[in-house]
PDB file of C-alpha atoms in Angstrom:
ATOM      1  CA  MET A   1       1.872 -14.392  -0.899  1.00 38.00           C
ATOM      2  CA  GLY A   2      -1.688 -13.081  -2.502  1.00 45.00           C
ATOM      3  CA  LEU A   3      -4.527 -14.748  -0.827  1.00 46.00           C
ATOM      4  CA  PHE A   4      -5.690 -16.552  -4.175  1.00 46.00           C
ATOM      5  CA  HIS A   5      -2.559 -18.976  -3.348  1.00 46.00           C
ATOM      6  CA  PRO A   6      -2.050 -19.190   0.461  1.00 44.00           C
ATOM      7  CA  ASN A   7       0.687 -21.125   2.306  1.00 43.00           C
ATOM      8  CA  TYR A   8      -0.484 -22.364   5.755  1.00 39.00           C
ATOM      9  CA  ASN A   9       2.886 -23.961   6.641  1.00 41.00           C
ATOM     10  CA  ALA A  10       3.667 -21.692   9.520  1.00 46.00           C
ATOM     11  CA  PRO A  11       1.018 -20.879  12.281  1.00 46.00           C
ATOM     12  CA  GLY A  12       1.047 -17.853  13.684  1.00 47.00           C
ATOM     13  CA  PRO A  13      -0.747 -15.164  16.567  1.00 47.00           C
ATOM     14  CA  GLY A  14      -5.182 -14.278  15.012  1.00 49.00           C
ATOM     15  CA  VAL A  15      -8.252 -13.812  15.793  1.00 51.00           C
ATOM     16  CA  ARG A  16     -11.333 -16.764  17.221  1.00 55.00           C
ATOM     17  CA  LYS A  17     -12.912 -17.915  14.683  1.00 55.00           C
ATOM     18  CA  ASP A  18     -16.364 -16.574  13.904  1.00 58.00           C
ATOM     19  CA  GLU A  19     -15.057 -13.499  15.632  1.00 66.00           C
ATOM     20  CA  PRO A  20     -17.962 -10.518  14.486  1.00 75.00           C
ATOM     21  CA  ARG A  21     -15.481  -7.704  13.263  1.00 81.00           C
ATOM     22  CA  LYS A  22     -15.284  -4.674  15.237  1.00 84.00           C
ATOM     23  CA  LYS A  23     -16.375  -1.879  12.271  1.00 86.00           C
ATOM     24  CA  GLY A  24     -14.431   1.890  11.794  1.00 88.00           C
ATOM     25  CA  ALA A  25     -12.555   3.508  14.395  1.00 91.00           C
ATOM     26  CA  ALA A  26     -12.326   0.715  17.288  1.00 92.00           C
ATOM     27  CA  ARG A  27     -11.732  -1.675  14.153  1.00 93.00           C
ATOM     28  CA  PHE A  28      -8.591   0.330  13.311  1.00 94.00           C
ATOM     29  CA  PHE A  29      -7.504   0.592  16.885  1.00 94.00           C
ATOM     30  CA  GLU A  30      -8.468  -2.764  16.678  1.00 94.00           C
ATOM     31  CA  ILE A  31      -5.272  -3.907  13.815  1.00 94.00           C
ATOM     32  CA  LEU A  32      -3.635  -2.019  15.326  1.00 92.00           C
ATOM     33  CA  GLY A  33      -2.556  -2.383  18.850  1.00 92.00           C
ATOM     34  CA  ARG A  34      -3.114  -5.882  17.257  1.00 93.00           C
ATOM     35  CA  ASP A  35      -0.276  -5.802  14.794  1.00 94.00           C
ATOM     36  CA  MET A  36       1.321  -3.029  15.366  1.00 94.00           C
ATOM     37  CA  GLY A  37       4.949  -5.272  15.143  1.00 94.00           C
ATOM     38  CA  ASP A  38       4.215  -6.032  12.119  1.00 95.00           C
ATOM     39  CA  LEU A  39       3.078  -2.763  10.472  1.00 96.00           C
ATOM     40  CA  PHE A  40       6.664  -1.196  12.351  1.00 96.00           C
ATOM     41  CA  ARG A  41       9.074  -3.765  11.090  1.00 95.00           C
ATOM     42  CA  ALA A  42       7.226  -3.490   7.059  1.00 96.00           C
ATOM     43  CA  ASN A  43       6.966   1.069   7.748  1.00 96.00           C
ATOM     44  CA  VAL A  44      10.365   0.257   8.434  1.00 96.00           C
ATOM     45  CA  LEU A  45      12.204  -1.293   5.430  1.00 94.00           C
ATOM     46  CA  CYS A  46       9.769   0.882   3.080  1.00 93.00           C
ATOM     47  CA  ALA A  47      10.338   3.990   4.496  1.00 93.00           C
ATOM     48  CA  ILE A  48      14.668   2.280   4.397  1.00 93.00           C
ATOM     49  CA  CYS A  49      14.480   2.159   0.218  1.00 89.00           C
ATOM     50  CA  PHE A  50      12.208   5.864  -0.037  1.00 88.00           C
ATOM     51  CA  VAL A  51      15.306   8.269   1.463  1.00 87.00           C
ATOM     52  CA  PRO A  52      17.525   7.929  -1.199  1.00 84.00           C
ATOM     53  CA  ALA A  53      14.726   8.490  -4.116  1.00 85.00           C
ATOM     54  CA  LEU A  54      13.298  11.266  -0.942  1.00 85.00           C
ATOM     55  CA  ALA A  55      17.264  12.946  -0.638  1.00 87.00           C
ATOM     56  CA  LEU A  56      17.632  13.300  -4.871  1.00 88.00           C
ATOM     57  CA  ILE A  57      14.032  13.948  -5.707  1.00 89.00           C
ATOM     58  CA  PHE A  58      14.953  17.446  -2.783  1.00 88.00           C
ATOM     59  CA  LEU A  59      18.750  17.476  -4.117  1.00 90.00           C
ATOM     60  CA  GLY A  60      16.412  18.185  -7.967  1.00 91.00           C
ATOM     61  CA  ILE A  61      14.858  20.759  -6.679  1.00 89.00           C
ATOM     62  CA  LEU A  62      17.236  22.734  -4.001  1.00 88.00           C
ATOM     63  CA  GLY A  63      19.048  22.833  -7.702  1.00 88.00           C
ATOM     64  CA  ARG A  64      16.000  23.527 -10.201  1.00 89.00           C
ATOM     65  CA  ALA A  65      17.977  20.224 -11.599  1.00 90.00           C
ATOM     66  CA  VAL A  66      14.803  18.299 -12.798  1.00 88.00           C
ATOM     67  CA  LEU A  67      16.295  15.439 -13.991  1.00 90.00           C
ATOM     68  CA  LEU A  68      18.050  14.686 -11.015  1.00 91.00           C
ATOM     69  CA  SER A  69      14.523  14.479  -9.992  1.00 91.00           C
ATOM     70  CA  ALA A  70      13.289  12.152 -11.763  1.00 91.00           C
ATOM     71  CA  VAL A  71      16.354  10.059 -11.889  1.00 91.00           C
ATOM     72  CA  GLY A  72      16.210  10.157  -8.085  1.00 90.00           C
ATOM     73  CA  GLY A  73      12.179   8.994  -8.261  1.00 91.00           C
ATOM     74  CA  LEU A  74      13.233   6.684 -10.728  1.00 93.00           C
ATOM     75  CA  LEU A  75      15.842   4.626  -9.286  1.00 90.00           C
ATOM     76  CA  GLY A  76      14.284   5.480  -5.616  1.00 89.00           C
ATOM     77  CA  GLY A  77      11.092   3.640  -6.963  1.00 91.00           C
ATOM     78  CA  PHE A  78      12.616   0.460  -7.862  1.00 92.00           C
ATOM     79  CA  LEU A  79      14.369  -0.182  -3.987  1.00 91.00           C
ATOM     80  CA  LEU A  80      10.513   0.566  -2.713  1.00 92.00           C
ATOM     81  CA  GLY A  81       7.858  -1.019  -5.028  1.00 94.00           C
ATOM     82  CA  PRO A  82       8.665  -4.137  -3.655  1.00 94.00           C
ATOM     83  CA  CYS A  83       8.829  -2.844   0.268  1.00 94.00           C
ATOM     84  CA  TYR A  84       5.638  -1.191  -1.007  1.00 95.00           C
ATOM     85  CA  ALA A  85       4.606  -4.749  -2.340  1.00 95.00           C
ATOM     86  CA  GLY A  86       5.362  -5.631   0.656  1.00 94.00           C
ATOM     87  CA  LEU A  87       3.452  -2.699   3.329  1.00 96.00           C
ATOM     88  CA  HIS A  88       0.584  -3.672   1.478  1.00 96.00           C
ATOM     89  CA  ASP A  89       0.358  -7.246   1.980  1.00 94.00           C
ATOM     90  CA  THR A  90       0.984  -7.178   6.131  1.00 95.00           C
ATOM     91  CA  ILE A  91      -1.425  -4.546   6.208  1.00 96.00           C
ATOM     92  CA  LEU A  92      -4.081  -6.580   3.669  1.00 94.00           C
ATOM     93  CA  ARG A  93      -3.206  -9.646   6.004  1.00 92.00           C
ATOM     94  CA  ALA A  94      -4.724  -8.126   9.201  1.00 93.00           C
ATOM     95  CA  LEU A  95      -7.804  -6.569   6.917  1.00 93.00           C
ATOM     96  CA  ARG A  96      -8.184  -9.923   6.842  1.00 88.00           C
ATOM     97  CA  ASP A  97      -7.000 -11.218  10.108  1.00 88.00           C
ATOM     98  CA  GLU A  98      -5.438 -13.934   8.680  1.00 84.00           C
ATOM     99  CA  PRO A  99      -2.473 -15.750  10.809  1.00 77.00           C
ATOM    100  CA  GLY A 100       0.670 -16.264  11.033  1.00 77.00           C
ATOM    101  CA  TYR A 101       4.375 -14.929  11.485  1.00 85.00           C
ATOM    102  CA  TRP A 102       4.743 -11.487   9.426  1.00 89.00           C
ATOM    103  CA  TRP A 103       8.607 -12.506   8.451  1.00 89.00           C
ATOM    104  CA  HIS A 104       7.613 -15.637   7.372  1.00 88.00           C
ATOM    105  CA  THR A 105       5.086 -15.031   5.957  1.00 89.00           C
ATOM    106  CA  TYR A 106       6.309 -11.274   4.303  1.00 91.00           C
ATOM    107  CA  LYS A 107       9.567 -12.723   2.766  1.00 90.00           C
ATOM    108  CA  LYS A 108       6.889 -14.993   0.503  1.00 88.00           C
ATOM    109  CA  ALA A 109       5.171 -12.132  -0.166  1.00 86.00           C
ATOM    110  CA  PHE A 110       9.091 -10.046  -1.204  1.00 88.00           C
ATOM    111  CA  ARG A 111       9.676 -13.561  -3.511  1.00 90.00           C
ATOM    112  CA  ARG A 112       6.060 -13.487  -4.426  1.00 91.00           C
ATOM    113  CA  ASN A 113       5.850  -9.860  -5.799  1.00 90.00           C
ATOM    114  CA  TRP A 114       9.510  -8.195  -5.731  1.00 91.00           C
ATOM    115  CA  HIS A 115       9.837  -8.528  -9.572  1.00 92.00           C
ATOM    116  CA  GLN A 116       6.617  -7.538 -10.491  1.00 93.00           C
ATOM    117  CA  SER A 117       6.920  -4.462  -8.021  1.00 94.00           C
ATOM    118  CA  LEU A 118       9.763  -2.520 -10.182  1.00 94.00           C
ATOM    119  CA  ILE A 119       8.112  -0.848 -12.627  1.00 94.00           C
ATOM    120  CA  PRO A 120       5.253  -0.157 -10.559  1.00 95.00           C
ATOM    121  CA  GLY A 121       7.387   0.903  -7.866  1.00 94.00           C
ATOM    122  CA  ALA A 122       9.377   3.405 -10.695  1.00 94.00           C
ATOM    123  CA  LEU A 123       6.655   4.636 -11.696  1.00 95.00           C
ATOM    124  CA  LEU A 124       5.195   5.662  -9.163  1.00 94.00           C
ATOM    125  CA  GLY A 125       8.330   7.409  -7.934  1.00 93.00           C
ATOM    126  CA  PHE A 126       9.068   9.196 -11.143  1.00 94.00           C
ATOM    127  CA  LEU A 127       5.007  10.580 -10.811  1.00 94.00           C
ATOM    128  CA  LEU A 128       5.637  11.951  -7.385  1.00 92.00           C
ATOM    129  CA  ALA A 129       9.245  13.098  -7.948  1.00 92.00           C
ATOM    130  CA  SER A 130       7.507  15.160 -10.890  1.00 92.00           C
ATOM    131  CA  GLN A 131       4.950  16.081  -8.847  1.00 92.00           C
ATOM    132  CA  LEU A 132       6.530  17.777  -6.398  1.00 91.00           C
ATOM    133  CA  PHE A 133       9.069  19.508  -8.253  1.00 90.00           C
ATOM    134  CA  MET A 134       6.427  21.124 -10.355  1.00 89.00           C
ATOM    135  CA  GLY A 135       4.532  21.282  -6.990  1.00 87.00           C
ATOM    136  CA  TYR A 136       7.239  23.087  -5.760  1.00 86.00           C
ATOM    137  CA  PHE A 137       8.162  25.483  -7.848  1.00 84.00           C
ATOM    138  CA  LEU A 138       4.613  26.574  -9.427  1.00 81.00           C
ATOM    139  CA  PHE A 139       3.245  27.177  -5.398  1.00 78.00           C
ATOM    140  CA  THR A 140       6.230  28.749  -4.245  1.00 79.00           C
ATOM    141  CA  GLY A 141       7.119  30.940  -7.427  1.00 70.00           C
ATOM    142  CA  GLY A 142       4.478  33.767  -7.192  1.00 63.00           C
ATOM    143  CA  GLN A 143       0.757  33.494  -8.665  1.00 69.00           C
ATOM    144  CA  PRO A 144       0.643  30.318 -10.146  1.00 70.00           C
ATOM    145  CA  ASP A 145      -0.782  29.340 -13.600  1.00 78.00           C
ATOM    146  CA  VAL A 146      -4.769  27.830 -13.135  1.00 83.00           C
ATOM    147  CA  ALA A 147      -4.500  26.060 -15.998  1.00 84.00           C
ATOM    148  CA  SER A 148      -1.467  24.291 -14.879  1.00 84.00           C
ATOM    149  CA  ALA A 149      -2.345  23.871 -10.632  1.00 86.00           C
ATOM    150  CA  ALA A 150      -5.277  22.517 -12.158  1.00 89.00           C
ATOM    151  CA  LEU A 151      -3.490  19.503 -14.252  1.00 90.00           C
ATOM    152  CA  ILE A 152      -1.101  18.647 -11.578  1.00 91.00           C
ATOM    153  CA  CYS A 153      -3.640  18.533  -9.095  1.00 92.00           C
ATOM    154  CA  LEU A 154      -5.576  15.944 -10.898  1.00 94.00           C
ATOM    155  CA  ASN A 155      -2.297  13.769 -10.863  1.00 94.00           C
ATOM    156  CA  VAL A 156      -1.572  14.072  -7.533  1.00 95.00           C
ATOM    157  CA  LEU A 157      -5.309  12.699  -7.170  1.00 96.00           C
ATOM    158  CA  LEU A 158      -5.691  10.114  -9.829  1.00 96.00           C
ATOM    159  CA  THR A 159      -2.792   8.496  -8.518  1.00 96.00           C
ATOM    160  CA  ALA A 160      -3.419   8.563  -5.112  1.00 96.00           C
ATOM    161  CA  MET A 161      -6.549   6.527  -6.417  1.00 97.00           C
ATOM    162  CA  ILE A 162      -5.025   4.389  -9.272  1.00 97.00           C
ATOM    163  CA  PHE A 163      -1.730   3.040  -7.091  1.00 96.00           C
ATOM    164  CA  PRO A 164      -2.935   1.146  -4.061  1.00 96.00           C
ATOM    165  CA  PHE A 165      -5.689  -0.357  -5.921  1.00 97.00           C
ATOM    166  CA  LEU A 166      -2.719  -1.440  -8.584  1.00 97.00           C
ATOM    167  CA  PHE A 167      -0.096  -2.952  -5.739  1.00 96.00           C
ATOM    168  CA  SER A 168      -2.947  -4.405  -3.604  1.00 95.00           C
ATOM    169  CA  GLN A 169      -4.169  -6.489  -6.494  1.00 95.00           C
ATOM    170  CA  MET A 170      -0.351  -6.943  -6.922  1.00 94.00           C
ATOM    171  CA  VAL A 171       0.358  -8.924  -3.558  1.00 92.00           C
ATOM    172  CA  LEU A 172      -3.869 -10.731  -3.954  1.00 91.00           C
ATOM    173  CA  MET A 173      -3.663 -12.368  -6.863  1.00 88.00           C
ATOM    174  CA  GLU A 174      -1.373 -13.293  -9.849  1.00 87.00           C
ATOM    175  CA  LEU A 175      -1.764 -11.027 -13.076  1.00 90.00           C
ATOM    176  CA  PRO A 176      -0.104  -9.143 -15.434  1.00 93.00           C
ATOM    177  CA  LEU A 177       0.649  -5.570 -15.201  1.00 93.00           C
ATOM    178  CA  PRO A 178      -1.170  -4.853 -18.011  1.00 94.00           C
ATOM    179  CA  LEU A 179      -5.217  -5.931 -16.999  1.00 95.00           C
ATOM    180  CA  LEU A 180      -3.414  -4.712 -12.976  1.00 95.00           C
ATOM    181  CA  ILE A 181      -3.533  -0.861 -14.188  1.00 95.00           C
ATOM    182  CA  LYS A 182      -6.655  -1.366 -16.171  1.00 95.00           C
ATOM    183  CA  ASN A 183      -8.585  -3.033 -12.895  1.00 95.00           C
ATOM    184  CA  SER A 184      -6.950  -0.465 -10.359  1.00 96.00           C
ATOM    185  CA  LEU A 185      -8.566   2.391 -13.303  1.00 96.00           C
ATOM    186  CA  LEU A 186     -11.170   0.813 -13.619  1.00 96.00           C
ATOM    187  CA  LEU A 187     -12.351   0.261 -10.035  1.00 96.00           C
ATOM    188  CA  ALA A 188     -10.656   4.553  -9.105  1.00 96.00           C
ATOM    189  CA  LEU A 189     -13.407   5.381 -11.400  1.00 95.00           C
ATOM    190  CA  SER A 190     -15.910   2.873 -11.108  1.00 95.00           C
ATOM    191  CA  PHE A 191     -16.686   3.841  -6.851  1.00 97.00           C
ATOM    192  CA  ALA A 192     -14.881   7.331  -7.822  1.00 96.00           C
ATOM    193  CA  PRO A 193     -16.570   9.542  -4.591  1.00 96.00           C
ATOM    194  CA  ARG A 194     -15.500   6.590  -1.932  1.00 97.00           C
ATOM    195  CA  CYS A 195     -11.672   6.490  -3.854  1.00 97.00           C
ATOM    196  CA  ILE A 196     -11.398  10.326  -3.906  1.00 97.00           C
ATOM    197  CA  GLY A 197     -12.025   9.940  -0.220  1.00 97.00           C
ATOM    198  CA  ALA A 198      -9.216   7.463   0.255  1.00 97.00           C
ATOM    199  CA  ALA A 199      -7.163   9.958  -1.798  1.00 97.00           C
ATOM    200  CA  LEU A 200      -7.408  12.788  -0.054  1.00 97.00           C
ATOM    201  CA  ILE A 201      -6.915  11.804   2.758  1.00 97.00           C
ATOM    202  CA  GLN A 202      -3.530  10.591   1.683  1.00 97.00           C
ATOM    203  CA  ILE A 203      -2.529  14.384  -0.201  1.00 96.00           C
ATOM    204  CA  LEU A 204      -3.255  16.168   3.678  1.00 97.00           C
ATOM    205  CA  TYR A 205      -1.162  13.396   5.640  1.00 97.00           C
ATOM    206  CA  TRP A 206       1.570  13.540   3.163  1.00 94.00           C
ATOM    207  CA  LEU A 207       0.984  17.274   3.033  1.00 93.00           C
ATOM    208  CA  ALA A 208       1.334  17.101   6.527  1.00 95.00           C
ATOM    209  CA  VAL A 209       3.922  15.351   6.510  1.00 93.00           C
ATOM    210  CA  ILE A 210       6.063  17.744   4.164  1.00 89.00           C
ATOM    211  CA  ALA A 211       5.302  20.569   6.096  1.00 90.00           C
ATOM    212  CA  PHE A 212       6.699  19.071   9.402  1.00 93.00           C
ATOM    213  CA  LEU A 213      10.217  18.498   8.160  1.00 86.00           C
ATOM    214  CA  PRO A 214      12.123  17.008   9.585  1.00 87.00           C
ATOM    215  CA  TYR A 215      10.576  17.217  12.489  1.00 92.00           C
ATOM    216  CA  SER A 216       8.705  15.101  11.029  1.00 93.00           C
ATOM    217  CA  ALA A 217      11.118  12.232   9.976  1.00 91.00           C
ATOM    218  CA  LEU A 218      11.206  10.560  12.473  1.00 93.00           C
ATOM    219  CA  TRP A 219       7.518   9.728  12.703  1.00 95.00           C
ATOM    220  CA  VAL A 220       7.875   8.057   8.875  1.00 93.00           C
ATOM    221  CA  LEU A 221      10.562   6.276  10.012  1.00 92.00           C
ATOM    222  CA  LEU A 222       7.640   4.589  12.920  1.00 93.00           C
ATOM    223  CA  PHE A 223       4.856   4.665  11.255  1.00 93.00           C
ATOM    224  CA  GLY A 224       4.181   6.394   8.472  1.00 94.00           C
ATOM    225  CA  PHE A 225       3.393   4.202   5.196  1.00 96.00           C
ATOM    226  CA  ALA A 226       1.171   2.422   7.235  1.00 96.00           C
ATOM    227  CA  PHE A 227       0.037   3.967   8.720  1.00 95.00           C
ATOM    228  CA  VAL A 228      -2.062   6.341   5.952  1.00 97.00           C
ATOM    229  CA  GLU A 229      -1.871   3.450   4.149  1.00 97.00           C
ATOM    230  CA  LEU A 230      -3.715   1.000   6.789  1.00 97.00           C
ATOM    231  CA  ILE A 231      -6.431   3.955   7.075  1.00 97.00           C
ATOM    232  CA  VAL A 232      -6.466   3.953   3.045  1.00 97.00           C
ATOM    233  CA  LEU A 233      -6.889  -0.061   2.697  1.00 97.00           C
ATOM    234  CA  MET A 234      -9.679  -0.148   5.185  1.00 96.00           C
ATOM    235  CA  ILE A 235     -11.759   2.544   2.825  1.00 97.00           C
ATOM    236  CA  LEU A 236     -10.932   0.510  -0.535  1.00 96.00           C
ATOM    237  CA  TYR A 237     -10.880  -3.181   0.877  1.00 95.00           C
ATOM    238  CA  PRO A 238     -14.921  -3.225   0.694  1.00 93.00           C
ATOM    239  CA  VAL A 239     -14.571  -1.939  -3.233  1.00 94.00           C
ATOM    240  CA  MET A 240     -11.906  -5.173  -3.688  1.00 93.00           C
ATOM    241  CA  ASP A 241     -13.942  -7.566  -1.722  1.00 92.00           C
ATOM    242  CA  LYS A 242     -17.051  -6.317  -3.868  1.00 91.00           C
ATOM    243  CA  CYS A 243     -15.335  -6.640  -7.349  1.00 91.00           C
ATOM    244  CA  PHE A 244     -12.576 -10.086  -6.526  1.00 88.00           C
ATOM    245  CA  GLY A 245     -14.693 -11.766  -3.115  1.00 87.00           C
ATOM    246  CA  LEU A 246     -12.007 -12.127  -1.751  1.00 85.00           C
ATOM    247  CA  GLU A 247     -13.667 -12.827   2.070  1.00 84.00           C
ATOM    248  CA  GLU A 248     -15.586 -15.239   0.126  1.00 85.00           C
ATOM    249  CA  ARG A 249     -12.654 -17.369  -1.570  1.00 82.00           C
ATOM    250  CA  PHE A 250     -10.429 -16.592   2.249  1.00 81.00           C
ATOM    251  CA  ARG A 251     -13.810 -18.625   3.395  1.00 79.00           C
ATOM    252  CA  GLN A 252     -13.425 -21.410   1.098  1.00 82.00           C
ATOM    253  CA  GLN A 253      -9.900 -21.963   1.774  1.00 74.00           C
ATOM    254  CA  GLN A 254     -10.028 -21.941   5.084  1.00 72.00           C
ATOM    255  CA  ALA A 255     -12.917 -24.912   5.103  1.00 75.00           C
ATOM    256  CA  GLU A 256     -10.735 -26.729   2.493  1.00 75.00           C
ATOM    257  CA  ARG A 257      -7.800 -26.432   5.048  1.00 70.00           C
ATOM    258  CA  ASP A 258      -9.594 -27.310   7.934  1.00 68.00           C
ATOM    259  CA  ALA A 259     -10.538 -30.108   5.722  1.00 73.00           C
ATOM    260  CA  LYS A 260      -7.360 -31.373   5.215  1.00 71.00           C
ATOM    261  CA  ASN A 261      -6.592 -31.251   8.692  1.00 67.00           C
ATOM    262  CA  ARG A 262      -8.899 -33.181   9.689  1.00 70.00           C
ATOM    263  CA  GLU A 263      -8.305 -35.527   7.848  1.00 69.00           C
ATOM    264  CA  GLU A 264      -5.195 -35.950   8.404  1.00 60.00           C
TER     265      GLU A 264
END
């Protein structure tokens, strides 16, 4: 369910009209406290769908079977894609303080975006599988080749810069996939300092999660995806608002809705 195609049939919790938004850490903890239940539910669905991919990827790494890891990433990505889009929809609604009951809006977002999210999900899963496989053997096999290590690091960085924009645009606007990819790449390069910062947060976060496995598995199930995506989208949302006028469109839609309610 996108911002440009809203549905207000189901009322729900929100914030007081014209209440000024907090910034920085205060805003993060405000959203986390207010929408923790929604973030938890969307995160659990992502984590469950990600388990098959993660299992096959690590089985491939342990068995030195690159094909198994690649297939695991592709198949797992097909499962993860729609739920990952749903997570982005949940977080973006929280960032723009949109009222509504989570399950009602999540179902609509899932139905609207599941088909288009399959290929990006599979691509993300494949890239993740290849990065983990190559990175594991490169950095644990003695002295790594500098050029190969640099290429893997660049691949990981670009992936972390582009995909938050791709899934966010997918749930906000109805655009064909090639245009989503083009826009995401242009946004990542045009606002490189901010996007690199957001990407490094993701990379360091997931490296820490991997380093503490299996102890971090419960955290991933409860809030692992939602926690870091909320931070990342808080950083990147101003970029999308500047380029696409999200807040202005949302205010216009709210005004139209209020006018319609007054007429009725």
